[in-house]
Amino acid sequence: YQGTYNDAQQNEAQENEEQGCEGQGAEEQESEERDSEGQENEEQENEEQDSEGQKNERQESEEQEAENTVIRLYKIENISVICAVAVQQEGSDSWYPAVNTGYCPETLGQFVEDLDLTNTLPIDWFYYHQETDTESWSYIGPADEEEAEKVKEVITSRPRAKNEPGLEHERTTAFVSVSTSLPLLGYENENARGYVKIEVYEDGYLMISFEELGEYYFYIGESKAQKFIRYMGQSVDEA
């Protein structure tokens, strides 16, 4: 049985050697993977630190630049400084309007005066709507000079009308919506869905809406409101 015993010893030695090689190879592979993963994590941490450092440097530089920037404020002609001012950076020839988004006039007269609305609002378009129990009718089109004058008349018809902040008001069965603009404050209007809107409702309310400033409601009375709506409706019929 000597030959068989020697063969068995050789096989066992060969198996042990293969297992040893496999174990050593696995250990080396695990070690390489750990080293590679550690190196990747370290590189990622370094990149994140560099990125955060660069971000902080940029932020500090921008803050320093902002602190060193000289800003000049100017009054806009015929516009109350309570509503808006002109802002200009030193060394620049251009300026831009800064609007007070917290502006809240007490009366319609103050609102018209503070923004010089009778002189600064070019009336572009108007929308007329009338409905009954059986039908409704609407018109949209450009406003002529007479219609524009009627709009200015209605917004100055009751100067003592109180501003009613927070009023929730829906459109009535008859109303007129006027589209306008206020270029001095950057409100440019090119169509009927403009930045500045004036609406008059048959129940006596007048609403003036500015983007950024919000909506302002004033009660001017049913007779004044309905008279204005009738005039705009008649002008549509004549057209």
Tab-separated table of C-alpha atoms in Angstrom:
chain	number	residue	atom	x	y	z
A	1	TYR	CA	0.000	0.000	0.000
A	2	GLN	CA	3.097	2.203	-0.093
A	3	GLY	CA	2.255	3.653	-3.516
A	4	THR	CA	-1.267	4.471	-2.527
A	5	TYR	CA	-0.100	6.109	0.734
A	6	ASN	CA	2.446	8.263	-1.092
A	7	ASP	CA	-0.143	9.315	-3.646
A	8	ALA	CA	-2.499	10.295	-0.847
A	9	GLN	CA	0.234	12.333	0.826
A	10	GLN	CA	1.001	14.109	-2.433
A	11	ASN	CA	-2.667	14.865	-3.085
A	12	GLU	CA	-3.107	16.207	0.434
A	13	ALA	CA	-0.018	18.387	0.109
A	14	GLN	CA	-1.209	19.671	-3.256
A	15	GLU	CA	-4.668	20.509	-1.820
A	16	ASN	CA	-3.094	22.333	1.115
A	17	GLU	CA	-0.894	24.269	-1.242
A	18	GLU	CA	-3.861	25.249	-3.475
A	19	GLN	CA	-5.924	26.269	-0.449
A	20	GLY	CA	-3.021	28.294	0.838
A	21	CYS	CA	-2.639	30.032	-2.528
A	22	GLU	CA	-6.361	30.717	-2.709
A	23	GLY	CA	-6.423	32.101	0.833
A	24	GLN	CA	-3.399	34.260	0.179
A	25	GLY	CA	-4.921	35.525	-3.074
A	26	ALA	CA	-8.208	36.405	-1.385
A	27	GLU	CA	-6.384	38.204	1.420
A	28	GLU	CA	-4.334	40.162	-1.106
A	29	GLN	CA	-7.486	41.062	-3.089
A	30	GLU	CA	-9.330	42.192	0.073
A	31	SER	CA	-6.323	44.252	1.089
A	32	GLU	CA	-6.140	45.890	-2.344
A	33	GLU	CA	-9.872	46.642	-2.271
A	34	ARG	CA	-9.584	48.199	1.198
A	35	ASP	CA	-6.615	50.288	0.099
A	36	SER	CA	-8.430	51.401	-3.064
A	37	GLU	CA	-11.633	52.246	-1.165
A	38	GLY	CA	-9.669	54.164	1.455
A	39	GLN	CA	-7.833	56.083	-1.248
A	40	GLU	CA	-11.132	56.936	-3.016
A	41	ASN	CA	-12.704	58.105	0.253
A	42	GLU	CA	-9.679	60.229	1.025
A	43	GLU	CA	-9.709	61.773	-2.466
A	44	GLN	CA	-13.452	62.448	-2.187
A	45	GLU	CA	-13.002	64.107	1.213
A	46	ASN	CA	-10.179	66.238	-0.168
A	47	GLU	CA	-12.314	67.278	-3.158
A	48	GLU	CA	-15.246	68.179	-0.875
A	49	GLN	CA	-12.947	70.191	1.384
A	50	ASP	CA	-11.431	71.989	-1.620
A	51	SER	CA	-14.903	72.703	-3.048
A	52	GLU	CA	-16.179	73.989	0.312
A	53	GLY	CA	-13.070	76.119	0.703
A	54	GLN	CA	-13.458	77.627	-2.760
A	55	LYS	CA	-17.164	78.294	-2.065
A	56	ASN	CA	-16.328	80.067	1.192
A	57	GLU	CA	-13.636	82.117	-0.523
A	58	ARG	CA	-16.059	83.195	-3.278
A	59	GLN	CA	-18.715	84.067	-0.700
A	60	GLU	CA	-16.247	86.118	1.349
A	61	SER	CA	-15.047	87.857	-1.809
A	62	GLU	CA	-18.626	88.683	-2.884
A	63	GLU	CA	-19.511	89.962	0.588
A	64	GLN	CA	-16.383	92.108	0.653
A	65	GLU	CA	-17.197	93.465	-2.804
A	66	ALA	CA	-20.777	94.232	-1.725
A	67	GLU	CA	-19.511	96.074	1.360
A	68	ASN	CA	-17.221	98.189	-0.805
A	69	THR	CA	-19.955	99.015	-3.372
A	70	VAL	CA	-21.292	102.549	-3.126
A	71	ILE	CA	-25.034	102.838	-3.760
A	72	ARG	CA	-26.788	106.135	-4.389
A	73	LEU	CA	-30.530	106.643	-3.968
A	74	TYR	CA	-32.463	109.259	-5.907
A	75	LYS	CA	-36.034	110.473	-5.851
A	76	ILE	CA	-38.030	109.576	-8.931
A	77	GLU	CA	-39.739	112.625	-10.386
A	78	ASN	CA	-43.358	112.966	-9.179
A	79	ILE	CA	-43.162	109.632	-7.300
A	80	SER	CA	-43.229	109.625	-3.497
A	81	VAL	CA	-40.131	108.114	-1.852
A	82	ILE	CA	-42.565	106.130	0.305
A	83	CYS	CA	-43.434	104.142	-2.842
A	84	ALA	CA	-40.136	103.846	-4.690
A	85	VAL	CA	-36.655	105.300	-5.213
A	86	ALA	CA	-34.085	105.119	-7.996
A	87	VAL	CA	-30.964	103.077	-7.221
A	88	GLN	CA	-27.617	103.637	-8.916
A	89	GLN	CA	-24.242	101.992	-8.322
A	90	GLU	CA	-21.142	104.143	-8.272
A	91	GLY	CA	-19.485	104.263	-11.675
A	92	SER	CA	-22.655	103.253	-13.508
A	93	ASP	CA	-24.746	105.480	-15.747
A	94	SER	CA	-27.858	103.319	-15.402
A	95	TRP	CA	-30.345	103.110	-12.559
A	96	TYR	CA	-33.234	100.888	-11.596
A	97	PRO	CA	-36.342	101.489	-9.474
A	98	ALA	CA	-36.578	99.888	-6.040
A	99	VAL	CA	-40.250	99.488	-5.119
A	100	ASN	CA	-41.470	99.443	-1.524
A	101	THR	CA	-43.470	96.216	-1.430
A	102	GLY	CA	-44.918	97.194	1.944
A	103	TYR	CA	-46.495	100.377	0.607
A	104	CYS	CA	-50.017	100.810	2.007
A	105	PRO	CA	-51.825	104.117	1.320
A	106	GLU	CA	-54.648	105.192	3.606
A	107	THR	CA	-56.887	106.628	0.894
A	108	LEU	CA	-57.417	106.531	-2.860
A	109	GLY	CA	-56.389	110.190	-3.072
A	110	GLN	CA	-53.056	109.448	-1.393
A	111	PHE	CA	-52.495	106.504	-3.717
A	112	VAL	CA	-53.137	108.601	-6.824
A	113	GLU	CA	-50.948	111.423	-5.542
A	114	ASP	CA	-48.037	109.255	-4.332
A	115	LEU	CA	-47.739	107.556	-7.712
A	116	ASP	CA	-48.933	110.521	-9.799
A	117	LEU	CA	-51.344	108.102	-11.454
A	118	THR	CA	-53.211	110.701	-13.533
A	119	ASN	CA	-49.949	111.539	-15.342
A	120	THR	CA	-47.932	108.321	-15.224
A	121	LEU	CA	-50.485	105.747	-16.362
A	122	PRO	CA	-50.843	105.296	-20.113
A	123	ILE	CA	-54.156	103.489	-20.628
A	124	ASP	CA	-53.575	100.688	-23.134
A	125	TRP	CA	-56.418	98.198	-23.217
A	126	PHE	CA	-59.734	97.623	-21.500
A	127	TYR	CA	-62.007	94.655	-20.984
A	128	TYR	CA	-65.763	95.114	-20.603
A	129	HIS	CA	-68.007	92.363	-19.240
A	130	GLN	CA	-71.777	92.251	-18.741
A	131	GLU	CA	-73.967	89.288	-17.945
A	132	THR	CA	-77.605	88.589	-17.160
A	133	ASP	CA	-79.527	85.502	-16.105
A	134	THR	CA	-79.697	84.302	-19.695
A	135	GLU	CA	-76.558	85.562	-21.422
A	136	SER	CA	-73.160	87.212	-21.025
A	137	TRP	CA	-71.192	89.504	-23.279
A	138	SER	CA	-67.574	90.632	-23.250
A	139	TYR	CA	-65.343	92.921	-25.251
A	140	ILE	CA	-61.611	93.587	-25.239
A	141	GLY	CA	-59.837	96.248	-27.241
A	142	PRO	CA	-57.570	99.320	-27.168
A	143	ALA	CA	-58.689	102.392	-25.258
A	144	ASP	CA	-58.995	105.705	-27.095
A	145	GLU	CA	-58.288	109.151	-25.573
A	146	GLU	CA	-61.840	109.699	-24.294
A	147	GLU	CA	-61.934	106.286	-22.634
A	148	ALA	CA	-58.517	106.916	-21.098
A	149	GLU	CA	-59.796	110.197	-19.649
A	150	LYS	CA	-62.807	108.411	-18.156
A	151	VAL	CA	-60.439	105.981	-16.429
A	152	LYS	CA	-58.522	108.888	-14.878
A	153	GLU	CA	-61.799	110.453	-13.801
A	154	VAL	CA	-62.977	107.332	-12.020
A	155	ILE	CA	-59.725	106.839	-10.062
A	156	THR	CA	-59.968	110.431	-8.821
A	157	SER	CA	-63.746	110.366	-8.231
A	158	ARG	CA	-63.573	109.792	-4.467
A	159	PRO	CA	-60.167	110.808	-2.979
A	160	ARG	CA	-61.277	110.075	0.594
A	161	ALA	CA	-62.199	106.471	-0.151
A	162	LYS	CA	-60.396	104.278	2.373
A	163	ASN	CA	-57.981	101.567	1.367
A	164	GLU	CA	-59.304	98.178	2.511
A	165	PRO	CA	-56.276	95.859	2.871
A	166	GLY	CA	-57.009	92.146	2.799
A	167	LEU	CA	-60.427	92.525	1.193
A	168	GLU	CA	-61.442	89.444	-0.778
A	169	HIS	CA	-63.614	90.587	-3.655
A	170	GLU	CA	-64.883	88.638	-6.639
A	171	ARG	CA	-65.821	90.088	-9.994
A	172	THR	CA	-69.449	91.126	-10.271
A	173	THR	CA	-71.824	90.499	-13.167
A	174	ALA	CA	-70.794	93.825	-14.696
A	175	PHE	CA	-67.302	95.233	-14.508
A	176	VAL	CA	-64.556	96.920	-16.509
A	177	SER	CA	-60.905	95.882	-16.340
A	178	VAL	CA	-58.303	98.322	-17.640
A	179	SER	CA	-54.781	97.325	-18.612
A	180	THR	CA	-52.096	99.938	-18.114
A	181	SER	CA	-48.446	100.392	-17.174
A	182	LEU	CA	-46.102	102.488	-15.078
A	183	PRO	CA	-42.779	102.689	-16.965
A	184	LEU	CA	-41.098	104.864	-14.313
A	185	LEU	CA	-41.271	101.933	-11.915
A	186	GLY	CA	-40.409	99.312	-14.510
A	187	TYR	CA	-43.967	98.122	-15.077
A	188	GLU	CA	-44.020	97.788	-18.847
A	189	ASN	CA	-47.243	96.585	-20.393
A	190	GLU	CA	-47.591	95.139	-23.876
A	191	ASN	CA	-50.937	93.376	-23.771
A	192	ALA	CA	-54.179	93.081	-21.840
A	193	ARG	CA	-52.528	90.899	-19.188
A	194	GLY	CA	-50.159	93.589	-18.006
A	195	TYR	CA	-48.453	94.323	-14.727
A	196	VAL	CA	-50.838	97.113	-13.755
A	197	LYS	CA	-54.600	96.615	-13.702
A	198	ILE	CA	-57.549	98.796	-12.735
A	199	GLU	CA	-60.969	97.228	-12.260
A	200	VAL	CA	-64.325	98.828	-11.469
A	201	TYR	CA	-67.225	96.687	-10.212
A	202	GLU	CA	-70.936	97.467	-10.266
A	203	ASP	CA	-71.192	97.085	-6.481
A	204	GLY	CA	-69.100	100.260	-6.079
A	205	TYR	CA	-65.579	98.921	-5.592
A	206	LEU	CA	-62.469	100.077	-7.434
A	207	MET	CA	-59.418	97.822	-7.475
A	208	ILE	CA	-55.886	98.803	-8.538
A	209	SER	CA	-53.356	95.998	-8.836
A	210	PHE	CA	-49.578	96.230	-9.198
A	211	GLU	CA	-47.323	93.248	-9.509
A	212	GLU	CA	-45.103	93.110	-6.376
A	213	LEU	CA	-47.323	95.634	-4.572
A	214	GLY	CA	-50.510	93.596	-4.659
A	215	GLU	CA	-54.166	94.613	-4.879
A	216	TYR	CA	-55.715	97.772	-3.393
A	217	TYR	CA	-59.479	98.099	-2.929
A	218	PHE	CA	-61.404	101.350	-2.498
A	219	TYR	CA	-65.157	101.871	-2.239
A	220	ILE	CA	-66.109	104.736	-4.565
A	221	GLY	CA	-69.874	104.128	-4.462
A	222	GLU	CA	-72.306	102.263	-6.712
A	223	SER	CA	-73.449	105.336	-8.660
A	224	LYS	CA	-69.936	106.352	-9.700
A	225	ALA	CA	-68.919	102.791	-10.520
A	226	GLN	CA	-72.049	101.990	-12.519
A	227	LYS	CA	-71.853	105.285	-14.409
A	228	PHE	CA	-68.311	104.440	-15.505
A	229	ILE	CA	-69.259	100.900	-16.503
A	230	ARG	CA	-72.241	102.173	-18.531
A	231	TYR	CA	-70.057	104.668	-20.362
A	232	MET	CA	-67.483	102.038	-21.318
A	233	GLY	CA	-70.292	99.700	-22.411
A	234	GLN	CA	-71.868	102.412	-24.598
A	235	SER	CA	-68.526	103.204	-26.176
A	236	VAL	CA	-68.196	99.521	-27.061
A	237	ASP	CA	-71.718	99.507	-28.610
A	238	GLU	CA	-70.902	102.598	-30.682
A	239	ALA	CA	-67.677	101.003	-31.880
